[in-house]
mmCIF file with all atom_site columns, C-alpha atoms in Angstrom:
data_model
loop_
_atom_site.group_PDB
_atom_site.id
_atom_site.type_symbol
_atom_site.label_atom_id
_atom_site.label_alt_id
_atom_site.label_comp_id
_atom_site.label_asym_id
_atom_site.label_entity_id
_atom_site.label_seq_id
_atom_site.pdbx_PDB_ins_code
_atom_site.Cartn_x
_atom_site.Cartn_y
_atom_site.Cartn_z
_atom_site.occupancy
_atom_site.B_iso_or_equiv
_atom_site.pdbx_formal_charge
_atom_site.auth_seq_id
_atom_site.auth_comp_id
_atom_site.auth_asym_id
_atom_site.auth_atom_id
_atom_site.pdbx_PDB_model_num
ATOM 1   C CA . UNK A 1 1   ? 0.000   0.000   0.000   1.00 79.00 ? 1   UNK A CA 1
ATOM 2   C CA . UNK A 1 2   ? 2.921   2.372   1.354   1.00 80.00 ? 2   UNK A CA 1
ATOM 3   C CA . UNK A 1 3   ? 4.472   1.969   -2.817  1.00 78.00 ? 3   UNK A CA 1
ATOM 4   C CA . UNK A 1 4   ? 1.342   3.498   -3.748  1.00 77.00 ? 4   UNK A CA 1
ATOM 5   C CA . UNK A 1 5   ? 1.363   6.630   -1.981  1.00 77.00 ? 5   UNK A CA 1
ATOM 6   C CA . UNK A 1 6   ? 2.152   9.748   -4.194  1.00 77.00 ? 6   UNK A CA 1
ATOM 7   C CA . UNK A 1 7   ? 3.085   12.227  -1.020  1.00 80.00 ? 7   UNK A CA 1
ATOM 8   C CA . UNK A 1 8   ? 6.631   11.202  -0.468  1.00 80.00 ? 8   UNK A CA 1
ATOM 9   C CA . UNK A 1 9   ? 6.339   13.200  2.663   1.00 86.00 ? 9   UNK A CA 1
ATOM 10  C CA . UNK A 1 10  ? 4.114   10.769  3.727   1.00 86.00 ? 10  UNK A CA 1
ATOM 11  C CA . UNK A 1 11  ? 5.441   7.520   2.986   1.00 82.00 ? 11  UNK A CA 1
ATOM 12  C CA . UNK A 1 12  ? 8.463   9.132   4.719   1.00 84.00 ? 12  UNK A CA 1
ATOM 13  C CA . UNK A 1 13  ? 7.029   9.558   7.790   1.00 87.00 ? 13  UNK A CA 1
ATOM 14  C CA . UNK A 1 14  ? 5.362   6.110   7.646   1.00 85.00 ? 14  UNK A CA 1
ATOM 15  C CA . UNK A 1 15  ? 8.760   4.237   7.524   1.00 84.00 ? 15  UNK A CA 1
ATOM 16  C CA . UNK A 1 16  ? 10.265  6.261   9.832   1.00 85.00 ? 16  UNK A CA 1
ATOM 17  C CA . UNK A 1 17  ? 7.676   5.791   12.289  1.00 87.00 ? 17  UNK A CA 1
ATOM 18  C CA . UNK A 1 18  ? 7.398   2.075   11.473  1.00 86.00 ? 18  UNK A CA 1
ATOM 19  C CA . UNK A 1 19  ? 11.398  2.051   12.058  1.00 87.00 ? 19  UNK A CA 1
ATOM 20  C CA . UNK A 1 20  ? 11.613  3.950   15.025  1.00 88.00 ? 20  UNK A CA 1
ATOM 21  C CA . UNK A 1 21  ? 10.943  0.627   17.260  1.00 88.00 ? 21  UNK A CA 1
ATOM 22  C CA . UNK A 1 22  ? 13.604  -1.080  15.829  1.00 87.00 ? 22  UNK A CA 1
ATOM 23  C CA . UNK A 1 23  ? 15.849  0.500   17.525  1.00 88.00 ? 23  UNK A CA 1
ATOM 24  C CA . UNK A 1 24  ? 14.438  0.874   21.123  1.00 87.00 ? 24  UNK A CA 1
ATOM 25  C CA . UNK A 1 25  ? 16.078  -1.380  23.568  1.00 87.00 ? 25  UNK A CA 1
ATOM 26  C CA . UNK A 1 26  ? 13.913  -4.172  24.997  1.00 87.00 ? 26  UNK A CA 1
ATOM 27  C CA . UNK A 1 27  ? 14.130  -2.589  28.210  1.00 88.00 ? 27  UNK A CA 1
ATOM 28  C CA . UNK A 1 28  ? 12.312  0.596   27.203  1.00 90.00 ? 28  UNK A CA 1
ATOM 29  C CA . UNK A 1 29  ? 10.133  -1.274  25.469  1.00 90.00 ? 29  UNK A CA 1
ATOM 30  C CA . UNK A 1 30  ? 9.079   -3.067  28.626  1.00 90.00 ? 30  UNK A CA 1
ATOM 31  C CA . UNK A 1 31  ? 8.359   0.234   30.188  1.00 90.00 ? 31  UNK A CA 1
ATOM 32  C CA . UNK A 1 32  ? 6.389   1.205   27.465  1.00 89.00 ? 32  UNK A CA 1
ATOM 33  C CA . UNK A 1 33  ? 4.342   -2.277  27.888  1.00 90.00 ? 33  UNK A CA 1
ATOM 34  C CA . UNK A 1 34  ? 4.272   -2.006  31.422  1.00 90.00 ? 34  UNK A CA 1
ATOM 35  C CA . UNK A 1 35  ? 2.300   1.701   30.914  1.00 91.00 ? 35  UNK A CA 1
ATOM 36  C CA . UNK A 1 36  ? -0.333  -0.408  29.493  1.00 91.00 ? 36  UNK A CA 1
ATOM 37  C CA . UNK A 1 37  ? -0.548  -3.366  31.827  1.00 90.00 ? 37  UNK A CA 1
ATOM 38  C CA . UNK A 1 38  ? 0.060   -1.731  34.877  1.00 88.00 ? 38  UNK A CA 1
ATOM 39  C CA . UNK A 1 39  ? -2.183  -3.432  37.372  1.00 83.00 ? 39  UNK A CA 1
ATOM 40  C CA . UNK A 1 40  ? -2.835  -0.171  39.237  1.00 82.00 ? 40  UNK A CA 1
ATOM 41  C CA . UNK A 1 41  ? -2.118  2.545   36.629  1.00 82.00 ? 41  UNK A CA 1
ATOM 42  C CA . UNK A 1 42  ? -1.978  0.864   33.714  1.00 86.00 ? 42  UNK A CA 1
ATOM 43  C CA . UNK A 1 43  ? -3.804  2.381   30.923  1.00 90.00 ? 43  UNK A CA 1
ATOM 44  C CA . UNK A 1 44  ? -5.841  -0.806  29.537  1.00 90.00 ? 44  UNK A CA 1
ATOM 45  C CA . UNK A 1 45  ? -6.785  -1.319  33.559  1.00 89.00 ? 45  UNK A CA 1
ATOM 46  C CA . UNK A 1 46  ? -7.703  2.208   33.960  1.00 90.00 ? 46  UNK A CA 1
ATOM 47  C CA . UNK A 1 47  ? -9.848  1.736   30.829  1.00 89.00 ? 47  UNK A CA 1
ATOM 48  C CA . UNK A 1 48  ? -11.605 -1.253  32.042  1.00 88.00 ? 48  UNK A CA 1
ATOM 49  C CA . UNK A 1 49  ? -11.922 0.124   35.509  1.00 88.00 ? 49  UNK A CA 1
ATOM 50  C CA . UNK A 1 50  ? -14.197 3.150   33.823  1.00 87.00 ? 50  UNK A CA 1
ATOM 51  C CA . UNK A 1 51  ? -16.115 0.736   32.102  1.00 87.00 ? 51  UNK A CA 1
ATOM 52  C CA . UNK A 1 52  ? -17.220 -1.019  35.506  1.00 85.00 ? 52  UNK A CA 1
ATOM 53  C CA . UNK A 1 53  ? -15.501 -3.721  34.779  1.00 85.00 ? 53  UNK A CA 1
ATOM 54  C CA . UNK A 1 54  ? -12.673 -5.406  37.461  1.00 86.00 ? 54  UNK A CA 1
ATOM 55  C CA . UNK A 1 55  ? -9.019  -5.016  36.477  1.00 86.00 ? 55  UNK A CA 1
ATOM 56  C CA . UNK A 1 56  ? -6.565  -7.661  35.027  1.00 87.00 ? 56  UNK A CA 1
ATOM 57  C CA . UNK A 1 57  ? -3.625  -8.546  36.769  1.00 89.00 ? 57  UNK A CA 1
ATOM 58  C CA . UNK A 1 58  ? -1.673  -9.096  33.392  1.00 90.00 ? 58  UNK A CA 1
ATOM 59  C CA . UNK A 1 59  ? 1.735   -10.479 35.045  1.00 90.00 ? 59  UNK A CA 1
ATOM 60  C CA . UNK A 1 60  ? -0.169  -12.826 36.338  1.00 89.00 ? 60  UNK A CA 1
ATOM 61  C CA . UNK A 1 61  ? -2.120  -14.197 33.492  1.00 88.00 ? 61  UNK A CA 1
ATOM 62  C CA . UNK A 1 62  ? -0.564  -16.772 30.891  1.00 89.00 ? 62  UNK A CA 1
ATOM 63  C CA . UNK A 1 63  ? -3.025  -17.056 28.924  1.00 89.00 ? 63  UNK A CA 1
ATOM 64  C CA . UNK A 1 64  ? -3.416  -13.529 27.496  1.00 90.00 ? 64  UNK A CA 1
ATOM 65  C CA . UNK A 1 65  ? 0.733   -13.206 26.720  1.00 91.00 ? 65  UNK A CA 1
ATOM 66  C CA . UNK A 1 66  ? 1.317   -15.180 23.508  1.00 91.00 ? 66  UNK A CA 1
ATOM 67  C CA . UNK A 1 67  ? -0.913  -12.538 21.927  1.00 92.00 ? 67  UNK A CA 1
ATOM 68  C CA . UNK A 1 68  ? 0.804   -9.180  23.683  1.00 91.00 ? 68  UNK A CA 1
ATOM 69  C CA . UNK A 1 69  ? 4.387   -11.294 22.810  1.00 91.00 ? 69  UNK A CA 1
ATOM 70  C CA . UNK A 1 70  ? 3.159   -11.476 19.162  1.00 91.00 ? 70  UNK A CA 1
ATOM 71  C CA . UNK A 1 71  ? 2.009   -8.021  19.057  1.00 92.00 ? 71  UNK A CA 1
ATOM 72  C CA . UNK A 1 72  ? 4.670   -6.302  20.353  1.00 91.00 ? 72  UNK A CA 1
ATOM 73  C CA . UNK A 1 73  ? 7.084   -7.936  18.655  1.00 89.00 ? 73  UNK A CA 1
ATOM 74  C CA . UNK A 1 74  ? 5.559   -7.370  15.479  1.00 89.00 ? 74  UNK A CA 1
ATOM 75  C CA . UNK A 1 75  ? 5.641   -3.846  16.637  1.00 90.00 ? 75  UNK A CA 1
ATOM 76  C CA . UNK A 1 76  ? 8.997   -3.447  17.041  1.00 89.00 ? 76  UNK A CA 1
ATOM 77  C CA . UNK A 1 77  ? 10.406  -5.855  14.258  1.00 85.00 ? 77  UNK A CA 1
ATOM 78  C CA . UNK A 1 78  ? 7.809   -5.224  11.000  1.00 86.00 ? 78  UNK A CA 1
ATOM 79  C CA . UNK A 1 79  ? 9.636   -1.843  10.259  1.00 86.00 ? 79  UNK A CA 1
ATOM 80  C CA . UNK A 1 80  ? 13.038  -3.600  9.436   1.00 84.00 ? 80  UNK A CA 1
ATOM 81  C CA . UNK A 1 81  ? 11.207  -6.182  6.859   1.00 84.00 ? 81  UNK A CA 1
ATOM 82  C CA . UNK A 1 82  ? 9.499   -3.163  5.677   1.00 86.00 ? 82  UNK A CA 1
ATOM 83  C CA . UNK A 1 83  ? 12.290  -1.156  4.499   1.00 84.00 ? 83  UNK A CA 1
ATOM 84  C CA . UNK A 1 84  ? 13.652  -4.176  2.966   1.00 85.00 ? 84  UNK A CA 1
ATOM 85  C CA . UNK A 1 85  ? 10.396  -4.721  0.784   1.00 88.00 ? 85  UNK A CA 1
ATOM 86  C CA . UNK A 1 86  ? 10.101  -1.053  -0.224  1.00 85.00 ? 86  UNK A CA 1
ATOM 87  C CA . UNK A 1 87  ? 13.591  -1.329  -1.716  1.00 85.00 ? 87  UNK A CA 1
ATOM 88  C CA . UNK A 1 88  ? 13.276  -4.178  -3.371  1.00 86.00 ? 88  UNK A CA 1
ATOM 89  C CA . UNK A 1 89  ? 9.461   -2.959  -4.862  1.00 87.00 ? 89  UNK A CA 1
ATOM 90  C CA . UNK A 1 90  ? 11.133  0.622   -5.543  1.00 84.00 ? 90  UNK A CA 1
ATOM 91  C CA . UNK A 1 91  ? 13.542  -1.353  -7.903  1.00 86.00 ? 91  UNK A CA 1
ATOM 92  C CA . UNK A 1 92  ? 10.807  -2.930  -10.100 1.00 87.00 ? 92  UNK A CA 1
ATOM 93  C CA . UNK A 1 93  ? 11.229  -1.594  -13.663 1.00 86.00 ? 93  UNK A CA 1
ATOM 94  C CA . UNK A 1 94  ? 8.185   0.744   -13.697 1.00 86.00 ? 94  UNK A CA 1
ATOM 95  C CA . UNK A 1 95  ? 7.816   0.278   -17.421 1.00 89.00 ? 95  UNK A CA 1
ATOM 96  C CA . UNK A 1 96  ? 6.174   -3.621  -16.311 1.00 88.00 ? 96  UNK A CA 1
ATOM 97  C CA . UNK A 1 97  ? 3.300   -1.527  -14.522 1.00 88.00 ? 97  UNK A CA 1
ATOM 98  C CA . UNK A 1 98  ? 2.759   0.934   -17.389 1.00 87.00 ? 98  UNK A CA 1
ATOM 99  C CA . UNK A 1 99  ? 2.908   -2.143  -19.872 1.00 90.00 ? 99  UNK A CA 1
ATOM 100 C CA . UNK A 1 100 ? -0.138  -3.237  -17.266 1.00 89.00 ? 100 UNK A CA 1
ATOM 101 C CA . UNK A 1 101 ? -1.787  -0.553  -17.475 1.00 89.00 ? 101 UNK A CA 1
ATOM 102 C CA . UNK A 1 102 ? -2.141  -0.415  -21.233 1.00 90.00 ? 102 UNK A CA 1
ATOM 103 C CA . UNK A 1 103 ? -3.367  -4.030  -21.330 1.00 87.00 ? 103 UNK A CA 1
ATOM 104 C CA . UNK A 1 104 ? -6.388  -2.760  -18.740 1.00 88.00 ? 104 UNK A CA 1
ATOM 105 C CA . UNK A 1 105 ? -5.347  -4.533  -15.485 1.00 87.00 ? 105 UNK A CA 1
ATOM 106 C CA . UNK A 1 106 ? -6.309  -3.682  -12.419 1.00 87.00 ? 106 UNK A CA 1
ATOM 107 C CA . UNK A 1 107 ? -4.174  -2.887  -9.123  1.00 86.00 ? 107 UNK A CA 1
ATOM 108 C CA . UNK A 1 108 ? -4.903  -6.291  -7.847  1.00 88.00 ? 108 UNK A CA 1
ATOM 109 C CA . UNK A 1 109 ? -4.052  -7.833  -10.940 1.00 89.00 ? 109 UNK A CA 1
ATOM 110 C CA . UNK A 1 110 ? -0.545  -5.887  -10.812 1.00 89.00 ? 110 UNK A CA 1
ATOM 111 C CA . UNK A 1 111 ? 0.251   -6.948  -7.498  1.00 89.00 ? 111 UNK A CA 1
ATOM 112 C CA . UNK A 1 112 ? -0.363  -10.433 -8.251  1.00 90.00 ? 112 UNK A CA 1
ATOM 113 C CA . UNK A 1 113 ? 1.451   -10.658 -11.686 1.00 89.00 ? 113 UNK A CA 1
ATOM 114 C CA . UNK A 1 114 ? 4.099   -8.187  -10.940 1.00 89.00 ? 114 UNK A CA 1
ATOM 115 C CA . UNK A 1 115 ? 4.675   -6.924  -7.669  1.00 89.00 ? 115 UNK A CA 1
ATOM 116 C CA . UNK A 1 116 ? 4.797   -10.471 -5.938  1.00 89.00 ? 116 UNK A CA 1
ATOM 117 C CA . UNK A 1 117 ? 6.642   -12.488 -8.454  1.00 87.00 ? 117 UNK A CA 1
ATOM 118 C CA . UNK A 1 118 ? 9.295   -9.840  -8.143  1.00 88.00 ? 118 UNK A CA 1
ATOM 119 C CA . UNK A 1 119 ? 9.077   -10.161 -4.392  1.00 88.00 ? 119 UNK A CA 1
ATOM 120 C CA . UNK A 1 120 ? 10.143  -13.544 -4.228  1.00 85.00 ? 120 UNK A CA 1
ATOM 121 C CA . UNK A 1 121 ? 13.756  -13.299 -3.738  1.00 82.00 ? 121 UNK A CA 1
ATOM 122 C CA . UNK A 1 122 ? 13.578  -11.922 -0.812  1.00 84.00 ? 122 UNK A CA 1
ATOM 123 C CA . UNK A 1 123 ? 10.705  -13.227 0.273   1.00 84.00 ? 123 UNK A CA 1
ATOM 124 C CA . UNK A 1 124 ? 12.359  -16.959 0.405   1.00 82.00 ? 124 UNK A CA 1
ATOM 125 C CA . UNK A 1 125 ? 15.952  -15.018 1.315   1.00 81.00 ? 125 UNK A CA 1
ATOM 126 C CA . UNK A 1 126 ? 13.995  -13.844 4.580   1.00 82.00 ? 126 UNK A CA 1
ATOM 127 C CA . UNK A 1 127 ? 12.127  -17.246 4.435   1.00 82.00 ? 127 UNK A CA 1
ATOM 128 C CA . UNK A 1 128 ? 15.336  -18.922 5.213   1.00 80.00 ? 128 UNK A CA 1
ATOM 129 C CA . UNK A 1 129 ? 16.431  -16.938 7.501   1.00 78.00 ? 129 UNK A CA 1
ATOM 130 C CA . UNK A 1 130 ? 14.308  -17.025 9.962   1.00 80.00 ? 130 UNK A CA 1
ATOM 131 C CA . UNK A 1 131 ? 13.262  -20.874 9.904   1.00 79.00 ? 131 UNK A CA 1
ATOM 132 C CA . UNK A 1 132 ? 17.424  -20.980 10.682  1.00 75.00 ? 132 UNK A CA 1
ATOM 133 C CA . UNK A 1 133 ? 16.488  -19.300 13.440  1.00 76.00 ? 133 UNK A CA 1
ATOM 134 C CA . UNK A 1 134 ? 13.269  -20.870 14.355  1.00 78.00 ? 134 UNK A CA 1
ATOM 135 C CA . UNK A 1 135 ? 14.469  -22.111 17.860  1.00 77.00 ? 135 UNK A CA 1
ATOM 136 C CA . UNK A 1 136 ? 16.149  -18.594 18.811  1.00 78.00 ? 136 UNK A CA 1
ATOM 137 C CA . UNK A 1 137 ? 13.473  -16.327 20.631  1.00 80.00 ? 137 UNK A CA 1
ATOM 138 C CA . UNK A 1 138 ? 14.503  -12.596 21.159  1.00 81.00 ? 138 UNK A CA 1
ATOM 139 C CA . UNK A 1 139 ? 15.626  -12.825 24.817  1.00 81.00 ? 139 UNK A CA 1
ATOM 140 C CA . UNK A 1 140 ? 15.010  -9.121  25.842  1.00 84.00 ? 140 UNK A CA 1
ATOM 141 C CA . UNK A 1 141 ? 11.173  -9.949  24.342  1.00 86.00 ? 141 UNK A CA 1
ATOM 142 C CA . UNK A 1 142 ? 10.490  -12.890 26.661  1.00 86.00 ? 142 UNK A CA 1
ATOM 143 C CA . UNK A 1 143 ? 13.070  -11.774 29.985  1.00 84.00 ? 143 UNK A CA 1
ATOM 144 C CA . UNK A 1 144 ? 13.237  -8.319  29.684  1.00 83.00 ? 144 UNK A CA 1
ATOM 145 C CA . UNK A 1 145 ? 8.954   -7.192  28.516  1.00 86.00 ? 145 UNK A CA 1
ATOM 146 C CA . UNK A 1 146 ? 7.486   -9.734  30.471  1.00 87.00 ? 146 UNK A CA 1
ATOM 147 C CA . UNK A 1 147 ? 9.327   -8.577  33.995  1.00 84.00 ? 147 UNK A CA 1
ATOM 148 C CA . UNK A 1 148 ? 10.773  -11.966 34.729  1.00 80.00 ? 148 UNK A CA 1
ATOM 149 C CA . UNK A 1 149 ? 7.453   -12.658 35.862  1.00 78.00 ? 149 UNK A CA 1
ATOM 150 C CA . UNK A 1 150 ? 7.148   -16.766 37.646  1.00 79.00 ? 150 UNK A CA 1
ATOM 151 C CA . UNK A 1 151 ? 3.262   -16.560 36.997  1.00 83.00 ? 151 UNK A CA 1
ATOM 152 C CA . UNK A 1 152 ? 3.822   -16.134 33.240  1.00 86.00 ? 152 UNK A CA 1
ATOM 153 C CA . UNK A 1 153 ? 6.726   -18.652 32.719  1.00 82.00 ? 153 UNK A CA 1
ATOM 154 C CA . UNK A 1 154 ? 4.057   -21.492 31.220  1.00 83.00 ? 154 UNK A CA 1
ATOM 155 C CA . UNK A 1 155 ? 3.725   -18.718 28.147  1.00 83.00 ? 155 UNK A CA 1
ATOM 156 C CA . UNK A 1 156 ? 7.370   -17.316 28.340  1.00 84.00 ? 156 UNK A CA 1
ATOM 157 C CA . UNK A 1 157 ? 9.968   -19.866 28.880  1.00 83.00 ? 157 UNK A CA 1
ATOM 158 C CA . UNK A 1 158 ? 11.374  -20.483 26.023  1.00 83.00 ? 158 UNK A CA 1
ATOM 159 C CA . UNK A 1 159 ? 14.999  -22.196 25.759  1.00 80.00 ? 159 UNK A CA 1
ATOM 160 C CA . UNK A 1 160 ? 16.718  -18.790 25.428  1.00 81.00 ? 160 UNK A CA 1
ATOM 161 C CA . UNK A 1 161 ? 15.488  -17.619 28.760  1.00 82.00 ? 161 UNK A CA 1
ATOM 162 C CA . UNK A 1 162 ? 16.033  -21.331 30.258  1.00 79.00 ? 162 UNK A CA 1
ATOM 163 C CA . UNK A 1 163 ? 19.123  -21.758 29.337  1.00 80.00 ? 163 UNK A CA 1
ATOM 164 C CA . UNK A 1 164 ? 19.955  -17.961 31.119  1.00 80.00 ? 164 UNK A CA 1
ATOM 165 C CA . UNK A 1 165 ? 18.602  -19.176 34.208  1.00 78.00 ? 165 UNK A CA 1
ATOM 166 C CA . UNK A 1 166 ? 20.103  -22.443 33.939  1.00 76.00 ? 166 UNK A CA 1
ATOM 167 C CA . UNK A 1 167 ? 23.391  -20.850 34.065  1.00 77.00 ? 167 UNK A CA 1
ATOM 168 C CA . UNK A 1 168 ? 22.849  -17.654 36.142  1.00 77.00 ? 168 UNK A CA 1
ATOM 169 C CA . UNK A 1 169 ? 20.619  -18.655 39.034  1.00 74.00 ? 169 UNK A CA 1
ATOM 170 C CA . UNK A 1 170 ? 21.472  -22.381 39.280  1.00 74.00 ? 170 UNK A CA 1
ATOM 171 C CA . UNK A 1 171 ? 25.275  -22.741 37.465  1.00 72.00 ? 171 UNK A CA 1
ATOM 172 C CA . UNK A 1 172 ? 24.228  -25.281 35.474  1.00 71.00 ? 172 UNK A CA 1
ATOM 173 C CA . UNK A 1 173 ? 26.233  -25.226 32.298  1.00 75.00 ? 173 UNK A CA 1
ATOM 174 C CA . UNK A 1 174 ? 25.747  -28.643 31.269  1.00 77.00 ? 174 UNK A CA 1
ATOM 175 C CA . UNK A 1 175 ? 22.048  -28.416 31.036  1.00 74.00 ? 175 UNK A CA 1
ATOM 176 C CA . UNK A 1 176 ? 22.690  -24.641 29.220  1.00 75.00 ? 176 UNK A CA 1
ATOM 177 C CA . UNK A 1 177 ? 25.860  -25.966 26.941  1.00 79.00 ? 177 UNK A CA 1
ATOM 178 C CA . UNK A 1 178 ? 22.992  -28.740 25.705  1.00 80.00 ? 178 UNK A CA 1
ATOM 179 C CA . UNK A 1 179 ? 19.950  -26.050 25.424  1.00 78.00 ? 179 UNK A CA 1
ATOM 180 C CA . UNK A 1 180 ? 22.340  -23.876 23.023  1.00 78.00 ? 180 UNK A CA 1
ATOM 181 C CA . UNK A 1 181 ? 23.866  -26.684 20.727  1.00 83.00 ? 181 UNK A CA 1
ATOM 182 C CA . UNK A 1 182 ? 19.807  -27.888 20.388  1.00 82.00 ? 182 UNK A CA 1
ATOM 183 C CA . UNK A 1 183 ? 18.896  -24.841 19.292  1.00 80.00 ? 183 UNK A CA 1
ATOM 184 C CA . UNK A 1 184 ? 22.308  -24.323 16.529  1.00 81.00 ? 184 UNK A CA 1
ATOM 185 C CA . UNK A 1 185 ? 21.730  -27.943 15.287  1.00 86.00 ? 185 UNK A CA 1
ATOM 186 C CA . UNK A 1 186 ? 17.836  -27.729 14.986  1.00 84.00 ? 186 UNK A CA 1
ATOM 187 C CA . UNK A 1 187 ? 18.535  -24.494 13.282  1.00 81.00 ? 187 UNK A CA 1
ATOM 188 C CA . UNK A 1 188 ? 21.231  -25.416 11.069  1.00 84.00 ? 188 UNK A CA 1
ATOM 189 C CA . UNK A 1 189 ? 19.596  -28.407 9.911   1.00 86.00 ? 189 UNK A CA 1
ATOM 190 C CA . UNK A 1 190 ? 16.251  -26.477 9.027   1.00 83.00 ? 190 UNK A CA 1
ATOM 191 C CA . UNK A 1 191 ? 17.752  -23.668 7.390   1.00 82.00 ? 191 UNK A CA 1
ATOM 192 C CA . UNK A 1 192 ? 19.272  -26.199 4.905   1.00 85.00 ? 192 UNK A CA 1
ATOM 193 C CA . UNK A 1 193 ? 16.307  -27.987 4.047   1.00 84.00 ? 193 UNK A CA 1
ATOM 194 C CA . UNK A 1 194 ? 14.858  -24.737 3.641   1.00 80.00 ? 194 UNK A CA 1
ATOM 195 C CA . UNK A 1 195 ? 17.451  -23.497 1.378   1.00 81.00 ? 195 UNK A CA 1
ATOM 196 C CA . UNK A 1 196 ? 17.067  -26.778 -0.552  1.00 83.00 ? 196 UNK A CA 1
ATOM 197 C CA . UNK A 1 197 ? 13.400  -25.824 -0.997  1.00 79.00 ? 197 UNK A CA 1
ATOM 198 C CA . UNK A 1 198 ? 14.189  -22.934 -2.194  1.00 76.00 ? 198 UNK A CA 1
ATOM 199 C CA . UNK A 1 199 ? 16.155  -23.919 -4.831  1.00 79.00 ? 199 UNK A CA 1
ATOM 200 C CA . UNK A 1 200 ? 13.542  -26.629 -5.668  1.00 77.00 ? 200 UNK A CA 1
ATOM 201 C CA . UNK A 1 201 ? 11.231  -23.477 -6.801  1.00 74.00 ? 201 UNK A CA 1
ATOM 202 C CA . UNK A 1 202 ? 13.887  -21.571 -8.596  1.00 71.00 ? 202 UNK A CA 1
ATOM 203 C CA . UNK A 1 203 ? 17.129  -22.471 -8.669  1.00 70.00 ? 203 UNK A CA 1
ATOM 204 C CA . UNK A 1 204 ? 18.895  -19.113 -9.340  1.00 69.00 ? 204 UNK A CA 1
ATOM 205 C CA . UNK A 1 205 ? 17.774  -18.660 -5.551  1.00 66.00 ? 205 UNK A CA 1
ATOM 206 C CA . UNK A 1 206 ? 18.330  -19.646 -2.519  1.00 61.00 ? 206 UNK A CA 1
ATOM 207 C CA . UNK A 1 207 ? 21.464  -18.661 -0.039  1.00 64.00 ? 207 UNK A CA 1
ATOM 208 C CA . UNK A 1 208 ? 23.772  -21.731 0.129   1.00 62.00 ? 208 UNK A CA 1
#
């Protein structure tokens, strides 16, 4: 949507809005979260608590985090992708859509013949990528936003933040050594396959 904007001022201000998060630390993120799920003063609590309704003690509820993890993450990481896709999309030979035009199609029909198929380098670059690093969760996200909180560990343990306390609170580097070579083998061996895919659907891509 952002590639058809005509005010550059605007799509300007878009990315560097959407890029701004990137790069906040993790810790003033969490103080930005905590403004909104403050039991007391928190802002979605106050809200409720003008409503009639009772407020939610949100450090102490599992089940509502693996939504707030996967918005706030998406928050603070979609900008970075985005800049990546409006360079690659700003590259497109504009003569294709003008071609388009001509022959009567649609904006749909442009992103789906032209826009997309040009996408998919990076798309399956990206792709890659991240399945590699599938087993790695962002450490500040689930330690550092979440407060460290024992109520919430059923929704935020993941082996980053195990293998942390595994070696800071009980010296256990066995159990931590183990953790991390999981996680670099299980990634390793999936970002191969996935490259292998990848080269499956076109063979001019792919990173390895």
């Amino acid at each position: 949507m952002l590639s058809y904007l005509y005010s550059q001022r605007l799509l300007m201000a878009v990315q560097t809005a959407a890029m701004l998060p990137h790069f906040l630390s993790w810790v003033v993120v969490s103080y930005f979260l905590y403004a909104f799920l403050s039991t007391d003063r928190g802002f979605f609590n106050n809200f409720l608590i003008n409503m009639g309704n009772n407020p939610v003690r949100w450090y102490q509820n599992p089940d509502v985090w693996p939504a707030i993890l996967i918005i706030t993450h998406t928050w603070k990481a979609y900008g970075y992708a985005l800049v990546m896709y409006m360079a690659y999309i700003t590259a497109i030979d504009q003569e294709l859509y003008d071609s388009a035009i001509v022959d009567g199609a649609d904006v749909f029909q442009m992103i789906n013949h032209i826009t997309l198929p040009m996408l998919r380098p990076i798309i399956l670059i990206l792709l890659i990528l991240n399945l590699g690093n599938i087993l790695n969760t962002d450490f500040g996200l689930f330690f550092q936003a979440t407060k460290n909180s024992g109520s919430i560990l059923s929704s935020t343990q993941t082996i980053d933040v195990y293998t942390y306390k595994a070696l800071m609170e009980n010296a256990n580097y066995g159990y931590s050594a183990a953790a991390s070579l999981l996680q670099n083998t299980v990634g390793c061996f999936l970002l191969i396959i996935a490259n292998y895919v990848a080269k499956k659907i076109s063979p001019e891509e792919g990173i390895l």
